Tab-separated table of C-alpha atoms in Angstrom:
chain	number	residue	atom	x	y	z
R	150	UNK	CA	5.406	49.449	12.307
R	151	UNK	CA	6.243	46.957	14.986
R	152	UNK	CA	9.735	45.534	15.411
R	153	UNK	CA	10.873	42.997	17.942
R	154	UNK	CA	14.170	43.974	19.549
R	155	UNK	CA	15.803	41.418	21.815
R	156	UNK	CA	12.416	39.848	22.424
R	157	UNK	CA	10.527	43.094	23.148
R	158	UNK	CA	8.127	44.501	20.547
R	159	UNK	CA	8.506	48.225	19.923
R	160	UNK	CA	6.342	50.541	17.850
R	161	UNK	CA	8.005	52.932	15.355
R	162	UNK	CA	6.262	55.711	13.424
R	163	UNK	CA	8.969	56.010	10.771
R	164	UNK	CA	7.989	53.640	7.954
R	165	UNK	CA	11.389	54.028	6.239
R	166	UNK	CA	13.467	53.148	9.299
R	167	UNK	CA	16.957	51.883	8.556
R	168	UNK	CA	19.127	49.850	10.912
R	169	UNK	CA	21.474	52.797	11.466
R	170	UNK	CA	18.536	55.106	12.274
R	171	UNK	CA	17.263	52.523	14.733
R	172	UNK	CA	20.680	52.245	16.374
R	173	UNK	CA	20.671	56.035	16.792
R	174	UNK	CA	17.118	56.027	18.200
R	175	UNK	CA	18.159	53.431	20.772
R	176	UNK	CA	21.196	55.537	21.825
R	177	UNK	CA	23.546	52.776	20.725
R	178	UNK	CA	25.555	54.763	18.193
R	179	UNK	CA	29.271	54.097	18.608
R	180	UNK	CA	28.675	51.008	20.751
R	181	UNK	CA	30.342	47.827	19.607
R	182	UNK	CA	27.479	45.542	18.703
R	183	UNK	CA	26.310	42.986	16.192
R	184	UNK	CA	22.823	42.788	14.759
R	185	UNK	CA	20.836	39.898	13.417
R	186	UNK	CA	17.549	40.459	11.589
R	187	UNK	CA	15.228	37.473	11.233
R	188	UNK	CA	18.149	35.153	11.864
R	189	UNK	CA	20.487	36.785	9.319
R	190	UNK	CA	23.434	38.948	10.345
R	191	UNK	CA	23.284	42.530	9.119
R	192	UNK	CA	26.928	43.552	8.493
R	193	UNK	CA	27.838	46.893	10.064
R	194	UNK	CA	28.745	48.212	6.619
R	195	UNK	CA	25.122	47.740	5.563
R	196	UNK	CA	23.390	49.395	8.530
R	197	UNK	CA	22.632	52.582	6.642
R	198	UNK	CA	21.119	50.916	3.592
R	199	UNK	CA	19.178	48.154	5.363
R	200	UNK	CA	15.513	49.129	5.720
R	201	UNK	CA	13.443	47.536	8.443
R	202	UNK	CA	9.990	46.135	7.874
R	203	UNK	CA	6.964	45.558	10.037
R	204	UNK	CA	7.358	42.334	11.984
R	205	UNK	CA	11.148	42.178	11.752
R	206	UNK	CA	12.825	40.396	14.618
R	207	UNK	CA	16.136	41.900	15.657
R	208	UNK	CA	18.772	40.595	17.984
R	209	UNK	CA	21.287	43.206	19.109
R	210	UNK	CA	24.236	41.736	20.990
R	211	UNK	CA	27.479	42.804	22.586
R	212	UNK	CA	30.360	41.261	24.511
R	213	UNK	CA	29.930	40.784	28.262
R	214	UNK	CA	31.978	39.120	30.994
R	215	UNK	CA	32.002	35.337	30.738
R	216	UNK	CA	34.132	32.263	31.180
G	187	UNK	CA	61.097	31.349	29.471
G	188	UNK	CA	61.225	31.708	25.699
G	189	UNK	CA	59.063	28.761	24.755
G	190	UNK	CA	55.598	29.882	23.770
G	191	UNK	CA	52.100	28.585	23.393
G	192	UNK	CA	51.085	28.570	19.730
G	193	UNK	CA	47.370	28.718	19.021
G	194	UNK	CA	46.140	28.902	15.439
G	195	UNK	CA	49.610	29.996	14.362
G	196	UNK	CA	49.895	32.860	16.857
G	197	UNK	CA	52.412	32.761	19.751
G	198	UNK	CA	51.485	33.626	23.341
G	199	UNK	CA	53.920	33.861	26.233
G	200	UNK	CA	51.188	33.246	28.816
G	201	UNK	CA	49.731	29.771	29.146
G	202	UNK	CA	46.960	31.008	31.405
G	203	UNK	CA	43.708	31.960	29.716
G	204	UNK	CA	41.076	33.640	31.846
G	205	UNK	CA	37.384	34.340	31.813
G	206	UNK	CA	35.922	37.765	32.490
G	207	UNK	CA	32.740	36.774	34.341
G	208	UNK	CA	31.640	36.839	37.990
G	209	UNK	CA	33.780	39.818	39.071
G	210	UNK	CA	32.501	42.582	41.355
G	211	UNK	CA	32.971	45.211	38.661
G	212	UNK	CA	35.002	45.915	35.533
G	213	UNK	CA	37.845	47.496	37.518
G	214	UNK	CA	38.304	44.279	39.487
G	215	UNK	CA	38.061	42.272	36.249
G	216	UNK	CA	40.849	44.326	34.756
G	217	UNK	CA	43.054	44.189	37.874
G	218	UNK	CA	42.695	40.403	38.123
G	219	UNK	CA	43.487	39.912	34.465
G	220	UNK	CA	46.553	42.136	34.751
G	221	UNK	CA	47.727	40.116	37.765
G	222	UNK	CA	47.156	36.853	35.878
G	223	UNK	CA	49.304	37.975	32.951
G	224	UNK	CA	46.750	36.394	30.605
G	225	UNK	CA	46.771	37.471	26.978
G	226	UNK	CA	43.680	35.576	25.896
G	227	UNK	CA	40.406	36.439	27.635
G	228	UNK	CA	37.036	34.833	27.120
G	229	UNK	CA	33.880	36.877	26.705
G	230	UNK	CA	30.236	35.945	26.366
G	231	UNK	CA	27.863	37.242	23.703
G	232	UNK	CA	24.596	38.560	25.099
G	233	UNK	CA	21.705	40.817	24.192
G	234	UNK	CA	22.627	44.483	24.558
G	235	UNK	CA	20.705	46.436	27.162
G	236	UNK	CA	18.195	48.612	25.372
G	237	UNK	CA	16.895	51.747	27.069
G	238	UNK	CA	17.884	53.267	30.374
G	239	UNK	CA	21.194	51.410	30.752
G	240	UNK	CA	22.394	52.141	27.228
G	241	UNK	CA	25.058	54.574	28.448
G	242	UNK	CA	26.705	52.331	31.037
G	243	UNK	CA	30.369	51.337	30.634
G	244	UNK	CA	31.162	48.186	28.697
G	245	UNK	CA	33.663	45.416	29.251
G	246	UNK	CA	35.460	46.388	26.060
G	247	UNK	CA	36.359	49.783	27.510
G	248	UNK	CA	38.206	48.065	30.366
G	249	UNK	CA	39.735	45.340	28.208
G	250	UNK	CA	40.483	46.943	24.841
G	251	UNK	CA	40.522	44.347	22.041
G	252	UNK	CA	43.816	45.886	20.881
G	253	UNK	CA	45.481	44.781	24.149
G	254	UNK	CA	44.000	41.308	24.526
G	255	UNK	CA	43.055	38.432	22.278
G	256	UNK	CA	39.336	37.989	22.733
G	257	UNK	CA	37.949	34.509	22.861
G	258	UNK	CA	34.180	34.778	22.419
G	259	UNK	CA	32.405	31.777	23.901
G	260	UNK	CA	29.110	29.997	23.445
G	261	UNK	CA	28.349	29.670	27.136
G	262	UNK	CA	24.703	28.907	27.739
G	263	UNK	CA	24.193	27.237	24.341
G	264	UNK	CA	22.557	23.820	24.427
G	265	UNK	CA	22.473	23.103	20.693
G	266	UNK	CA	24.935	23.203	17.826
G	267	UNK	CA	22.696	25.678	15.972
G	268	UNK	CA	22.660	28.160	18.863
G	269	UNK	CA	26.423	27.880	19.285
G	270	UNK	CA	27.099	28.493	15.583
G	271	UNK	CA	24.667	31.411	15.516
G	272	UNK	CA	26.304	32.966	18.591
G	273	UNK	CA	29.806	32.721	17.136
G	274	UNK	CA	28.764	34.186	13.801
G	275	UNK	CA	27.428	37.183	15.732
G	276	UNK	CA	30.690	37.285	17.694
G	277	UNK	CA	32.678	37.356	14.469
G	278	UNK	CA	30.622	40.295	13.234
G	279	UNK	CA	30.940	42.014	16.623
G	280	UNK	CA	34.718	41.637	16.685
G	281	UNK	CA	35.423	42.676	13.086
G	282	UNK	CA	35.901	39.262	11.518
G	283	UNK	CA	37.756	37.722	14.481
G	284	UNK	CA	38.036	33.948	13.909
G	285	UNK	CA	39.404	32.539	17.186
G	286	UNK	CA	36.526	31.261	19.295
G	287	UNK	CA	35.720	29.004	22.210
G	288	UNK	CA	33.050	26.455	21.409
G	289	UNK	CA	31.129	24.931	24.264
G	290	UNK	CA	27.786	23.214	23.980
G	291	UNK	CA	26.248	22.204	27.265
G	292	UNK	CA	24.004	19.257	27.865
G	293	UNK	CA	22.379	20.049	31.161
G	294	UNK	CA	21.776	23.296	33.087
G	295	UNK	CA	22.161	21.562	36.440
G	296	UNK	CA	25.669	20.168	35.978
G	297	UNK	CA	26.807	22.190	32.913
G	298	UNK	CA	28.216	18.927	31.567
G	299	UNK	CA	29.176	19.295	27.892
G	300	UNK	CA	27.055	17.715	25.167
G	301	UNK	CA	29.772	16.227	22.999
G	302	UNK	CA	27.433	15.173	20.179
G	303	UNK	CA	26.202	18.725	19.641
G	304	UNK	CA	29.756	19.998	20.171
G	305	UNK	CA	31.067	17.801	17.358
G	306	UNK	CA	28.357	18.875	14.953
G	307	UNK	CA	28.926	22.574	15.753
G	308	UNK	CA	32.704	22.153	15.380
G	309	UNK	CA	32.261	20.739	11.862
G	310	UNK	CA	30.171	23.721	10.757
G	311	UNK	CA	32.473	26.288	12.368
G	312	UNK	CA	35.710	24.847	10.990
G	313	UNK	CA	34.166	24.735	7.508
G	314	UNK	CA	33.086	28.345	7.971
G	315	UNK	CA	36.681	29.450	8.638
G	316	UNK	CA	36.637	29.730	12.428
G	317	UNK	CA	39.647	28.773	14.569
G	318	UNK	CA	37.893	26.647	17.150
G	319	UNK	CA	39.161	26.049	20.677
G	320	UNK	CA	36.745	23.445	21.868
G	321	UNK	CA	35.566	22.690	25.383
G	322	UNK	CA	34.749	19.029	25.886
G	323	UNK	CA	34.618	16.169	28.349
G	324	UNK	CA	37.809	14.291	29.224
G	325	UNK	CA	36.961	11.492	26.779
G	326	UNK	CA	40.110	10.808	24.702
G	327	UNK	CA	38.160	9.513	21.699
G	328	UNK	CA	35.971	12.618	21.486
G	329	UNK	CA	39.051	14.821	21.941
G	330	UNK	CA	40.730	13.086	19.009
G	331	UNK	CA	37.631	13.413	16.850
G	332	UNK	CA	37.497	17.144	17.556
G	333	UNK	CA	41.138	17.407	16.521
G	334	UNK	CA	40.455	15.454	13.330
G	335	UNK	CA	37.579	17.818	12.480
G	336	UNK	CA	40.133	20.635	12.474
G	337	UNK	CA	39.790	22.355	15.851
G	338	UNK	CA	42.893	24.380	16.744
G	339	UNK	CA	42.918	23.388	20.432
G	340	UNK	CA	41.062	20.860	22.527
G	341	UNK	CA	40.007	21.852	26.039
G	342	UNK	CA	38.900	18.984	28.235
G	343	UNK	CA	37.423	19.707	31.644
G	344	UNK	CA	39.318	19.014	34.850
G	345	UNK	CA	35.941	18.808	36.551
G	346	UNK	CA	32.597	20.511	36.005
G	347	UNK	CA	32.313	24.250	35.289
G	348	UNK	CA	32.379	26.319	38.460
G	349	UNK	CA	32.832	23.266	40.702
G	350	UNK	CA	36.416	23.949	41.787
G	351	UNK	CA	36.852	20.197	42.233
G	352	UNK	CA	40.252	20.119	40.555
G	353	UNK	CA	41.533	17.391	38.260
G	354	UNK	CA	39.358	14.329	38.741
G	355	UNK	CA	40.808	12.135	36.028
G	356	UNK	CA	44.486	12.844	35.371
G	357	UNK	CA	44.784	9.531	33.516
G	358	UNK	CA	42.296	10.533	30.836
G	359	UNK	CA	43.979	13.908	30.498
G	360	UNK	CA	47.307	12.153	30.018
G	361	UNK	CA	45.876	10.005	27.240
G	362	UNK	CA	44.399	13.082	25.548
G	363	UNK	CA	47.738	14.915	25.801
G	364	UNK	CA	49.679	11.914	24.524
G	365	UNK	CA	47.412	11.511	21.476
G	366	UNK	CA	47.017	15.170	20.542
G	367	UNK	CA	48.962	17.056	17.905
G	368	UNK	CA	47.164	20.307	18.768
G	369	UNK	CA	47.395	22.206	22.075
G	370	UNK	CA	45.498	20.663	24.994
G	371	UNK	CA	44.225	23.103	27.603
G	372	UNK	CA	42.366	22.223	30.752
G	373	UNK	CA	39.204	24.296	30.850
G	374	UNK	CA	36.908	24.287	33.887
G	375	UNK	CA	37.121	22.762	37.318
G	376	UNK	CA	40.415	24.208	38.522
G	377	UNK	CA	39.911	25.415	42.098
G	378	UNK	CA	43.280	26.587	43.343
G	379	UNK	CA	46.838	27.220	42.197
G	380	UNK	CA	47.832	23.654	43.050
G	381	UNK	CA	45.261	22.304	40.578
G	382	UNK	CA	46.635	24.563	37.852
G	383	UNK	CA	50.197	23.406	38.545
G	384	UNK	CA	49.119	19.752	38.399
G	385	UNK	CA	47.433	20.339	35.028
G	386	UNK	CA	50.650	21.828	33.677
G	387	UNK	CA	52.779	19.052	35.178
G	388	UNK	CA	50.613	16.531	33.346
G	389	UNK	CA	51.793	18.191	30.148
G	390	UNK	CA	48.838	20.439	29.351
G	391	UNK	CA	49.726	23.334	27.068
G	392	UNK	CA	47.661	25.762	29.093
G	393	UNK	CA	44.760	26.252	31.455
G	394	UNK	CA	41.588	28.294	31.061
G	395	UNK	CA	39.808	29.378	34.222
G	396	UNK	CA	37.359	31.933	35.510
G	397	UNK	CA	35.631	31.045	38.787
G	398	UNK	CA	38.846	29.913	40.520
G	399	UNK	CA	40.032	33.511	40.308
G	400	UNK	CA	36.767	35.450	40.434
G	401	UNK	CA	35.333	33.508	43.384
G	402	UNK	CA	38.514	33.582	45.474
G	403	UNK	CA	38.359	35.732	48.618
G	404	UNK	CA	41.018	37.932	47.022
G	405	UNK	CA	40.658	37.506	43.256
G	406	UNK	CA	43.637	39.671	42.393
G	407	UNK	CA	45.997	37.764	44.694
G	408	UNK	CA	44.644	34.474	43.345
G	409	UNK	CA	45.210	35.669	39.784
G	410	UNK	CA	48.877	36.211	40.651
G	411	UNK	CA	49.047	32.804	42.329
G	412	UNK	CA	47.619	31.185	39.199
G	413	UNK	CA	50.190	32.909	37.004
G	414	UNK	CA	53.012	31.509	39.143
G	415	UNK	CA	51.413	28.059	39.337
G	416	UNK	CA	51.102	27.832	35.566
G	417	UNK	CA	54.732	28.862	35.130
G	418	UNK	CA	55.969	26.554	37.898
G	419	UNK	CA	53.921	23.636	36.594
G	420	UNK	CA	55.206	24.145	33.079
G	421	UNK	CA	58.831	24.298	34.192
G	422	UNK	CA	58.349	21.278	36.413
G	423	UNK	CA	56.942	19.381	33.431
G	424	UNK	CA	59.797	20.454	31.157
G	425	UNK	CA	62.433	19.739	33.812
G	426	UNK	CA	61.181	16.173	34.159
G	427	UNK	CA	60.339	14.879	37.599
G	428	UNK	CA	62.385	12.262	39.468
G	429	UNK	CA	60.960	8.766	39.383
G	430	UNK	CA	58.601	7.797	42.194
G	431	UNK	CA	59.785	4.986	44.463
G	432	UNK	CA	58.136	3.535	47.505
G	433	UNK	CA	61.417	4.056	49.381
G	434	UNK	CA	65.018	4.798	48.541
G	435	UNK	CA	68.269	3.503	49.963
G	436	UNK	CA	69.994	6.559	48.510
G	437	UNK	CA	69.947	9.428	51.033
G	438	UNK	CA	70.765	12.959	49.905
G	439	UNK	CA	73.644	13.305	52.368
G	440	UNK	CA	76.893	11.319	52.003
G	441	UNK	CA	76.996	7.933	53.699
G	442	UNK	CA	80.779	8.152	54.177
G	443	UNK	CA	82.670	10.441	56.614
G	444	UNK	CA	80.313	9.873	59.484
G	445	UNK	CA	81.791	10.674	62.906
G	446	UNK	CA	82.597	8.002	65.394
């Protein structure tokens, strides 16, 4: 399935991909981040039970320097 | 000095709030913030790097959220919807943290705030439980409206973001301060320690700055200068200045006992 992550479309073979599995695949485990899927926030507590679907659009954000 | 800045019910001994952008690296960011004595630091919310840079150090490692009060901002947002969306992500990112800096810009060239979008975002955020410190123009009517909506602090500009032009309209700031029942902080435009002191002498409750420190030749020294300026300006305000007179027939030295 294809998932858009921060504006880039990526192909995944796993059809039962969860948000937490995706975070692990992207080497982001343990990083402080927030995730939005199709405009809705996915709470961290629900990463492991939230399944992704073909065409999902994810935004993965963190805190950076700013004024 | 024991008197403190109270924002959303929480006391802070430092009246200087600083941004974390534009530094050479995170070590310099940290050193400058330590020198500034700031307790509240602004951060921006941006897309996480995916891929090869995933293992690089993050700002949060240098500025642990346990040590500082984070103030996530909406820098770069040009609509109320984008600003609200950004701060909801920030709240999730920072474990339910409610204190935020709202700024909605109107123009990428000048970074002038769009007060109409700012007001509509503030309404949504306050209703949603956020404690909103709001960046705005130095229009006293807009500042009052933002207070009435329920913002916890109003932050008018001294001059435009990153301009370093200092306080261009002290009279408007005075009106805003006089009318406000919530803290008034100057945010943006401060260029040097003198500007920060003037803001405090006007009666501002605090100052938020980033570029004035980060773009100084020696950011760490400037951070220390800003800390002193904020403290000096505050004490000068509290002490109450002497009245201005065009001239005075009252010299500081005695007029009697002159020789001859």
